[in-house]
PDB file of C-alpha atoms in Angstrom:
ATOM      1  CA  MET A   1       0.000   0.000   0.000  1.00  0.00           C
ATOM      2  CA  LYS A   2       2.828   2.409   0.651  1.00  0.00           C
ATOM      3  CA  TYR A   3       3.725   2.375  -3.079  1.00  0.00           C
ATOM      4  CA  LEU A   4       0.195   3.249  -4.148  1.00  0.00           C
ATOM      5  CA  VAL A   5       0.401   6.995  -3.518  1.00  0.00           C
ATOM      6  CA  PRO A   6       3.639   7.668  -5.472  1.00  0.00           C
ATOM      7  CA  THR A   7       2.439   5.485  -8.360  1.00  0.00           C
ATOM      8  CA  THR A   8      -0.929   7.198  -8.448  1.00  0.00           C
ATOM      9  CA  ALA A   9       0.696  10.628  -8.307  1.00  0.00           C
ATOM     10  CA  PHE A  10       3.042   9.741 -11.171  1.00  0.00           C
ATOM     11  CA  ALA A  11       0.177   8.442 -13.309  1.00  0.00           C
ATOM     12  CA  SER A  12      -1.841  11.563 -12.577  1.00  0.00           C
ATOM     13  CA  LEU A  13       1.078  13.780 -13.569  1.00  0.00           C
ATOM     14  CA  PHE A  14       1.609  11.819 -16.799  1.00  0.00           C
ATOM     15  CA  PHE A  15      -2.007  12.012 -17.900  1.00  0.00           C
ATOM     16  CA  SER A  16      -2.223  15.695 -16.956  1.00  0.00           C
ATOM     17  CA  ALA A  17       0.779  16.456 -19.153  1.00  0.00           C
ATOM     18  CA  SER A  18      -0.801  14.505 -22.014  1.00  0.00           C
ATOM     19  CA  ILE A  19      -4.054  16.401 -21.693  1.00  0.00           C
ATOM     20  CA  LEU A  20      -2.302  19.783 -21.794  1.00  0.00           C
ATOM     21  CA  ALA A  21      -0.156  18.909 -24.812  1.00  0.00           C
ATOM     22  CA  SER A  22      -0.706  21.042 -27.921  1.00  0.00           C
ATOM     23  CA  SER A  23       1.071  21.281 -31.255  1.00  0.00           C
ATOM     24  CA  LEU A  24       1.341  23.157 -34.544  1.00  0.00           C
ATOM     25  CA  GLU A  25       1.643  21.285 -37.841  1.00  0.00           C
ATOM     26  CA  ILE A  26       2.935  22.780 -41.086  1.00  0.00           C
ATOM     27  CA  PRO A  27       2.926  21.406 -44.669  1.00  0.00           C
ATOM     28  CA  LEU A  28       5.997  19.994 -46.381  1.00  0.00           C
ATOM     29  CA  ASN A  29       6.662  23.265 -48.225  1.00  0.00           C
ATOM     30  CA  PHE A  30       7.055  25.284 -45.013  1.00  0.00           C
ATOM     31  CA  GLU A  31       9.832  25.193 -42.430  1.00  0.00           C
ATOM     32  CA  TYR A  32      10.243  26.326 -38.835  1.00  0.00           C
ATOM     33  CA  LEU A  33      12.963  28.883 -38.087  1.00  0.00           C
ATOM     34  CA  ALA A  34      12.512  29.916 -34.449  1.00  0.00           C
ATOM     35  CA  LEU A  35      10.267  29.603 -31.408  1.00  0.00           C
ATOM     36  CA  ASP A  36      10.110  32.284 -28.710  1.00  0.00           C
ATOM     37  CA  GLY A  37      13.563  33.648 -29.498  1.00  0.00           C
ATOM     38  CA  GLN A  38      15.291  30.277 -29.946  1.00  0.00           C
ATOM     39  CA  GLU A  39      16.401  29.028 -33.359  1.00  0.00           C
ATOM     40  CA  ILE A  40      14.993  25.681 -34.488  1.00  0.00           C
ATOM     41  CA  SER A  41      17.582  23.398 -36.068  1.00  0.00           C
ATOM     42  CA  THR A  42      16.353  21.687 -39.231  1.00  0.00           C
ATOM     43  CA  THR A  43      17.969  19.767 -42.078  1.00  0.00           C
ATOM     44  CA  SER A  44      17.328  19.676 -45.812  1.00  0.00           C
ATOM     45  CA  PHE A  45      16.732  15.922 -45.762  1.00  0.00           C
ATOM     46  CA  LYS A  46      14.258  15.626 -42.874  1.00  0.00           C
ATOM     47  CA  HIS A  47      11.203  17.831 -42.611  1.00  0.00           C
ATOM     48  CA  GLN A  48       9.912  18.795 -39.170  1.00  0.00           C
ATOM     49  CA  ALA A  49       6.162  18.957 -39.579  1.00  0.00           C
ATOM     50  CA  GLU A  50       5.069  19.217 -35.953  1.00  0.00           C
ATOM     51  CA  LEU A  51       6.101  21.581 -33.188  1.00  0.00           C
ATOM     52  CA  ASP A  52       5.091  20.857 -29.589  1.00  0.00           C
ATOM     53  CA  LEU A  53       3.673  23.869 -27.766  1.00  0.00           C
ATOM     54  CA  THR A  54       2.664  24.563 -24.189  1.00  0.00           C
ATOM     55  CA  PRO A  55      -0.531  26.517 -23.445  1.00  0.00           C
ATOM     56  CA  GLY A  56      -0.035  30.272 -23.679  1.00  0.00           C
ATOM     57  CA  THR A  57       1.187  32.792 -26.243  1.00  0.00           C
ATOM     58  CA  HIS A  58       4.049  31.776 -28.544  1.00  0.00           C
ATOM     59  CA  LYS A  59       5.915  33.546 -31.340  1.00  0.00           C
ATOM     60  CA  ILE A  60       6.921  31.225 -34.168  1.00  0.00           C
ATOM     61  CA  ALA A  61       9.069  32.163 -37.167  1.00  0.00           C
ATOM     62  CA  ILE A  62       8.233  30.172 -40.300  1.00  0.00           C
ATOM     63  CA  ARG A  63       9.251  30.342 -43.955  1.00  0.00           C
ATOM     64  CA  PHE A  64       7.768  29.038 -47.196  1.00  0.00           C
ATOM     65  CA  HIS A  65      10.391  26.807 -48.832  1.00  0.00           C
ATOM     66  CA  ASP A  66       9.681  24.778 -51.960  1.00  0.00           C
ATOM     67  CA  MET A  67      11.459  23.235 -54.936  1.00  0.00           C
ATOM     68  CA  VAL A  68      10.201  24.085 -58.422  1.00  0.00           C
ATOM     69  CA  GLN A  69      11.145  23.073 -61.931  1.00  0.00           C
ATOM     70  CA  ASP A  70      13.373  25.604 -63.650  1.00  0.00           C
ATOM     71  CA  GLN A  71      11.646  26.886 -66.788  1.00  0.00           C
ATOM     72  CA  TYR A  72      14.919  27.198 -68.682  1.00  0.00           C
ATOM     73  CA  SER A  73      16.470  23.818 -67.852  1.00  0.00           C
ATOM     74  CA  ASP A  74      15.720  20.321 -66.556  1.00  0.00           C
ATOM     75  CA  SER A  75      16.984  21.121 -63.069  1.00  0.00           C
ATOM     76  CA  GLN A  76      15.086  22.276 -59.998  1.00  0.00           C
ATOM     77  CA  THR A  77      15.476  25.515 -58.111  1.00  0.00           C
ATOM     78  CA  PHE A  78      14.614  26.411 -54.532  1.00  0.00           C
ATOM     79  CA  VAL A  79      12.036  29.067 -53.745  1.00  0.00           C
ATOM     80  CA  LYS A  80      12.096  30.691 -50.309  1.00  0.00           C
ATOM     81  CA  SER A  81       9.957  33.432 -48.850  1.00  0.00           C
ATOM     82  CA  SER A  82      11.078  35.964 -46.304  1.00  0.00           C
ATOM     83  CA  PRO A  83      10.468  34.681 -42.773  1.00  0.00           C
ATOM     84  CA  PHE A  84       7.091  35.496 -41.274  1.00  0.00           C
ATOM     85  CA  ILE A  85       6.277  35.513 -37.580  1.00  0.00           C
ATOM     86  CA  ILE A  86       3.110  34.026 -36.143  1.00  0.00           C
ATOM     87  CA  THR A  87       1.992  34.988 -32.641  1.00  0.00           C
ATOM     88  CA  LEU A  88      -0.339  32.191 -31.590  1.00  0.00           C
ATOM     89  CA  ASP A  89      -2.516  31.935 -28.481  1.00  0.00           C
ATOM     90  CA  VAL A  90      -2.239  28.211 -27.741  1.00  0.00           C
ATOM     91  CA  GLN A  91      -5.062  26.476 -25.885  1.00  0.00           C
ATOM     92  CA  ASP A  92      -4.878  23.250 -23.879  1.00  0.00           C
ATOM     93  CA  ASN A  93      -4.951  19.952 -25.756  1.00  0.00           C
ATOM     94  CA  THR A  94      -5.337  21.534 -29.194  1.00  0.00           C
ATOM     95  CA  GLU A  95      -3.738  20.592 -32.494  1.00  0.00           C
ATOM     96  CA  TYR A  96      -3.227  23.497 -34.880  1.00  0.00           C
ATOM     97  CA  GLN A  97      -2.709  23.190 -38.628  1.00  0.00           C
ATOM     98  CA  LEU A  98      -1.111  25.924 -40.730  1.00  0.00           C
ATOM     99  CA  ALA A  99      -1.906  25.995 -44.443  1.00  0.00           C
ATOM    100  CA  PRO A 100      -1.561  28.406 -47.381  1.00  0.00           C
ATOM    101  CA  ALA A 101      -4.488  30.807 -47.618  1.00  0.00           C
ATOM    102  CA  SER A 102      -4.841  30.081 -51.343  1.00  0.00           C
ATOM    103  CA  ASP A 103      -3.830  27.550 -53.993  1.00  0.00           C
ATOM    104  CA  LEU A 104      -1.228  30.007 -55.305  1.00  0.00           C
ATOM    105  CA  ALA A 105       1.376  28.070 -53.300  1.00  0.00           C
ATOM    106  CA  LEU A 106       0.832  25.133 -55.681  1.00  0.00           C
ATOM    107  CA  LYS A 107       0.062  26.994 -58.897  1.00  0.00           C
ATOM    108  CA  ASP A 108       2.829  29.600 -58.693  1.00  0.00           C
ATOM    109  CA  PRO A 109       5.234  29.042 -55.748  1.00  0.00           C
ATOM    110  CA  LYS A 110       7.483  31.932 -56.789  1.00  0.00           C
ATOM    111  CA  LYS A 111       4.590  34.382 -56.740  1.00  0.00           C
ATOM    112  CA  TYR A 112       3.261  32.981 -53.475  1.00  0.00           C
ATOM    113  CA  ALA A 113       6.701  33.317 -51.853  1.00  0.00           C
ATOM    114  CA  GLU A 114       6.532  37.089 -52.320  1.00  0.00           C
ATOM    115  CA  THR A 115       3.645  37.325 -49.824  1.00  0.00           C
ATOM    116  CA  PRO A 116       2.993  33.932 -48.209  1.00  0.00           C
ATOM    117  CA  LYS A 117      -0.483  34.336 -46.708  1.00  0.00           C
ATOM    118  CA  VAL A 118      -1.561  31.559 -44.348  1.00  0.00           C
ATOM    119  CA  ASN A 119      -4.531  30.240 -42.388  1.00  0.00           C
ATOM    120  CA  ILE A 120      -4.439  28.413 -39.053  1.00  0.00           C
ATOM    121  CA  ASN A 121      -7.159  25.953 -38.063  1.00  0.00           C
ATOM    122  CA  SER A 122      -7.628  23.789 -34.976  1.00  0.00           C
ATOM    123  CA  ASN A 123      -8.673  20.157 -34.639  1.00  0.00           C
ATOM    124  CA  ASN A 124     -11.658  21.074 -32.456  1.00  0.00           C
ATOM    125  CA  ASN A 125     -12.843  23.905 -34.750  1.00  0.00           C
ATOM    126  CA  SER A 126     -12.452  26.444 -31.953  1.00  0.00           C
ATOM    127  CA  PRO A 127     -11.575  30.045 -32.948  1.00  0.00           C
ATOM    128  CA  VAL A 128      -7.859  30.516 -33.581  1.00  0.00           C
ATOM    129  CA  SER A 129      -6.397  33.831 -32.475  1.00  0.00           C
ATOM    130  CA  PHE A 130      -3.097  34.718 -34.118  1.00  0.00           C
ATOM    131  CA  GLN A 131      -1.057  37.620 -35.453  1.00  0.00           C
ATOM    132  CA  TYR A 132       1.011  37.633 -38.640  1.00  0.00           C
ATOM    133  CA  VAL A 133       4.093  39.689 -39.486  1.00  0.00           C
ATOM    134  CA  LEU A 134       5.983  39.324 -42.762  1.00  0.00           C
ATOM    135  CA  THR A 135       9.610  40.412 -42.477  1.00  0.00           C
ATOM    136  CA  GLN A 136      11.897  41.634 -45.232  1.00  0.00           C
ATOM    137  CA  TYR A 137      14.893  39.473 -44.395  1.00  0.00           C
ATOM    138  CA  GLU A 138      16.232  38.273 -47.733  1.00  0.00           C
ATOM    139  CA  GLU A 139      18.125  35.086 -48.519  1.00  0.00           C
ATOM    140  CA  PRO A 140      21.389  36.089 -50.265  1.00  0.00           C
ATOM    141  CA  SER A 141      22.821  34.074 -53.113  1.00  0.00           C
ATOM    142  CA  PHE A 142      25.028  31.062 -52.500  1.00  0.00           C
ATOM    143  CA  PHE A 143      28.151  32.751 -53.873  1.00  0.00           C
ATOM    144  CA  ASN A 144      27.555  35.869 -51.787  1.00  0.00           C
ATOM    145  CA  ARG A 145      27.505  33.712 -48.641  1.00  0.00           C
ATOM    146  CA  LEU A 146      30.518  31.768 -49.845  1.00  0.00           C
ATOM    147  CA  PHE A 147      32.757  34.802 -50.315  1.00  0.00           C
ATOM    148  CA  THR A 148      31.377  37.292 -47.789  1.00  0.00           C
ATOM    149  CA  GLY A 149      30.417  35.071 -44.863  1.00  0.00           C
ATOM    150  CA  SER A 150      27.225  33.354 -43.809  1.00  0.00           C
ATOM    151  CA  GLN A 151      24.464  35.915 -44.060  1.00  0.00           C
ATOM    152  CA  THR A 152      21.997  33.094 -43.454  1.00  0.00           C
ATOM    153  CA  ALA A 153      23.198  32.867 -39.866  1.00  0.00           C
ATOM    154  CA  LYS A 154      22.532  36.587 -39.455  1.00  0.00           C
ATOM    155  CA  ILE A 155      19.064  36.239 -40.930  1.00  0.00           C
ATOM    156  CA  ASP A 156      18.231  33.270 -38.712  1.00  0.00           C
ATOM    157  CA  ALA A 157      19.514  35.085 -35.626  1.00  0.00           C
ATOM    158  CA  SER A 158      17.517  38.204 -36.472  1.00  0.00           C
ATOM    159  CA  THR A 159      14.410  36.133 -37.085  1.00  0.00           C
ATOM    160  CA  ALA A 160      14.885  34.300 -33.795  1.00  0.00           C
ATOM    161  CA  ALA A 161      15.321  37.625 -32.007  1.00  0.00           C
ATOM    162  CA  ALA A 162      12.063  38.838 -33.527  1.00  0.00           C
ATOM    163  CA  THR A 163      10.217  35.917 -31.918  1.00  0.00           C
ATOM    164  CA  ALA A 164      11.550  36.681 -28.439  1.00  0.00           C
ATOM    165  CA  VAL A 165       8.977  37.521 -25.793  1.00  0.00           C
ATOM    166  CA  GLY A 166       8.257  41.257 -25.683  1.00  0.00           C
ATOM    167  CA  THR A 167       9.566  42.039 -29.176  1.00  0.00           C
ATOM    168  CA  SER A 168       8.009  45.290 -30.320  1.00  0.00           C
ATOM    169  CA  ALA A 169       7.630  44.166 -33.939  1.00  0.00           C
ATOM    170  CA  MET A 170       4.381  42.465 -33.093  1.00  0.00           C
ATOM    171  CA  VAL A 171       2.536  45.607 -31.963  1.00  0.00           C
ATOM    172  CA  GLN A 172       2.124  46.486 -35.631  1.00  0.00           C
ATOM    173  CA  ALA A 173      -0.006  43.413 -36.353  1.00  0.00           C
ATOM    174  CA  ASN A 174      -3.762  43.159 -36.175  1.00  0.00           C
ATOM    175  CA  THR A 175      -5.114  40.281 -34.071  1.00  0.00           C
ATOM    176  CA  GLN A 176      -7.377  37.889 -35.942  1.00  0.00           C
ATOM    177  CA  THR A 177     -10.003  35.521 -34.625  1.00  0.00           C
ATOM    178  CA  THR A 178     -10.470  32.894 -37.288  1.00  0.00           C
ATOM    179  CA  THR A 179     -12.340  29.657 -37.920  1.00  0.00           C
ATOM    180  CA  ASN A 180     -11.944  27.172 -40.756  1.00  0.00           C
ATOM    181  CA  GLN A 181     -12.429  30.011 -43.254  1.00  0.00           C
ATOM    182  CA  ALA A 182      -9.640  32.173 -41.798  1.00  0.00           C
ATOM    183  CA  ASN A 183      -8.207  34.857 -44.052  1.00  0.00           C
ATOM    184  CA  SER A 184      -4.991  36.463 -42.880  1.00  0.00           C
ATOM    185  CA  ALA A 185      -4.613  38.926 -45.755  1.00  0.00           C
ATOM    186  CA  ASP A 186      -5.711  41.866 -43.627  1.00  0.00           C
ATOM    187  CA  ALA A 187      -3.222  40.984 -40.905  1.00  0.00           C
ATOM    188  CA  ILE A 188      -0.104  41.253 -43.047  1.00  0.00           C
ATOM    189  CA  VAL A 189       2.461  43.752 -41.844  1.00  0.00           C
ATOM    190  CA  ILE A 190       5.798  44.325 -43.515  1.00  0.00           C
ATOM    191  CA  ALA A 191       8.634  44.542 -40.982  1.00  0.00           C
ATOM    192  CA  THR A 192      12.118  45.655 -41.895  1.00  0.00           C
ATOM    193  CA  GLY A 193      15.278  44.058 -40.542  1.00  0.00           C
ATOM    194  CA  ALA A 194      14.737  46.126 -37.395  1.00  0.00           C
ATOM    195  CA  ALA A 195      11.647  45.999 -35.233  1.00  0.00           C
ATOM    196  CA  GLN A 196       9.650  49.241 -35.420  1.00  0.00           C
ATOM    197  CA  THR A 197       7.285  50.278 -32.639  1.00  0.00           C
ATOM    198  CA  ALA A 198       4.090  52.282 -32.976  1.00  0.00           C
ATOM    199  CA  SER A 199       5.903  55.423 -31.811  1.00  0.00           C
ATOM    200  CA  GLY A 200       8.380  55.144 -34.676  1.00  0.00           C
ATOM    201  CA  VAL A 201      11.363  54.179 -32.539  1.00  0.00           C
ATOM    202  CA  VAL A 202      13.446  51.513 -34.214  1.00  0.00           C
ATOM    203  CA  THR A 203      15.067  48.769 -32.190  1.00  0.00           C
ATOM    204  CA  ALA A 204      17.716  46.790 -34.045  1.00  0.00           C
ATOM    205  CA  PRO A 205      17.443  43.014 -33.586  1.00  0.00           C
ATOM    206  CA  ALA A 206      20.316  40.937 -32.307  1.00  0.00           C
ATOM    207  CA  THR A 207      22.559  39.366 -34.931  1.00  0.00           C
ATOM    208  CA  ALA A 208      25.176  36.676 -34.884  1.00  0.00           C
ATOM    209  CA  VAL A 209      28.260  36.474 -37.056  1.00  0.00           C
ATOM    210  CA  ASN A 210      29.163  33.077 -38.419  1.00  0.00           C
ATOM    211  CA  ASP A 211      31.886  33.039 -41.054  1.00  0.00           C
ATOM    212  CA  GLY A 212      31.823  30.441 -43.829  1.00  0.00           C
ATOM    213  CA  ALA A 213      29.126  29.027 -46.074  1.00  0.00           C
ATOM    214  CA  ASN A 214      26.180  27.054 -44.742  1.00  0.00           C
ATOM    215  CA  PRO A 215      26.861  23.303 -45.330  1.00  0.00           C
ATOM    216  CA  GLU A 216      23.212  22.626 -46.148  1.00  0.00           C
ATOM    217  CA  GLN A 217      23.176  25.381 -48.746  1.00  0.00           C
ATOM    218  CA  MET A 218      26.363  23.960 -50.264  1.00  0.00           C
ATOM    219  CA  LEU A 219      24.695  20.547 -50.540  1.00  0.00           C
ATOM    220  CA  GLN A 220      21.666  22.151 -52.151  1.00  0.00           C
ATOM    221  CA  TYR A 221      23.872  24.004 -54.597  1.00  0.00           C
ATOM    222  CA  TRP A 222      25.781  20.906 -55.719  1.00  0.00           C
ATOM    223  CA  TRP A 223      22.536  18.933 -55.890  1.00  0.00           C
ATOM    224  CA  LEU A 224      21.206  21.431 -58.429  1.00  0.00           C
ATOM    225  CA  GLN A 225      24.402  21.123 -60.464  1.00  0.00           C
ATOM    226  CA  ALA A 226      24.356  17.307 -60.538  1.00  0.00           C
ATOM    227  CA  ASP A 227      22.737  15.148 -63.223  1.00  0.00           C
ATOM    228  CA  ASP A 228      20.074  12.534 -62.442  1.00  0.00           C
ATOM    229  CA  ASN A 229      22.555   9.649 -62.235  1.00  0.00           C
ATOM    230  CA  THR A 230      24.788  11.516 -59.777  1.00  0.00           C
ATOM    231  CA  ARG A 231      21.771  12.432 -57.665  1.00  0.00           C
ATOM    232  CA  LYS A 232      20.677   8.781 -57.488  1.00  0.00           C
ATOM    233  CA  GLU A 233      24.177   7.716 -56.445  1.00  0.00           C
ATOM    234  CA  PHE A 234      24.274  10.406 -53.786  1.00  0.00           C
ATOM    235  CA  MET A 235      20.846   9.455 -52.416  1.00  0.00           C
ATOM    236  CA  GLY A 236      21.950   5.818 -52.223  1.00  0.00           C
ATOM    237  CA  TRP A 237      25.023   6.864 -50.259  1.00  0.00           C
ATOM    238  CA  ALA A 238      23.014   9.236 -48.014  1.00  0.00           C
ATOM    239  CA  ILE A 239      20.477   6.537 -47.138  1.00  0.00           C
ATOM    240  CA  LYS A 240      23.294   4.233 -46.013  1.00  0.00           C
ATOM    241  CA  GLN A 241      24.518   6.955 -43.641  1.00  0.00           C
ATOM    242  CA  LEU A 242      21.183   7.146 -41.790  1.00  0.00           C
TER     243      LEU A 242
END
């Protein structure tokens, strides 16, 4: 009998944690960048679709990232949007799904990447309250990163800083209460590389300097240069490394 109380308490704690668990799910052509000021590490070969979230308000940096067929050759090119920041009021035991607000993401990814509008729905059809801010951080070319240092690291650090609690960039956004027919077009705000408050005072975000090219971007670059046979050989080798 003396072991009953600790066991019961542990079981109660476990089930309570399960009940409170919430998450956000994104499609394959989106990627997480940061959560509440912390960068999210991802790879080009494994997509992170789900992000666990605790109840409360969270700031999540996300980017549209897709591969499209090059119209002038047989190779593929990568299309990336500027990072956008979602401020989401997370409820207990709720699964959220982010999706493009229109089919433009499939019909014309390059055009969609210019202004990636999104909707957020919940599994229980409850109203979803979120804010949306589109930044103007741009992804520099591969050769620019190669010869001038990793600007991607600076962009990621700035994006992560913009998701930190209390960041003033979010005061520019309009809060939306949405259902399954959410439309976030009216909530789009363009933010520069610095966070601007309503009073016009500009606060520069934190940046990090990381010399050298991004290994993932180098892999992507050489992948685009390779022919189909070389790509198949590389994929066979990569699978063996897993």
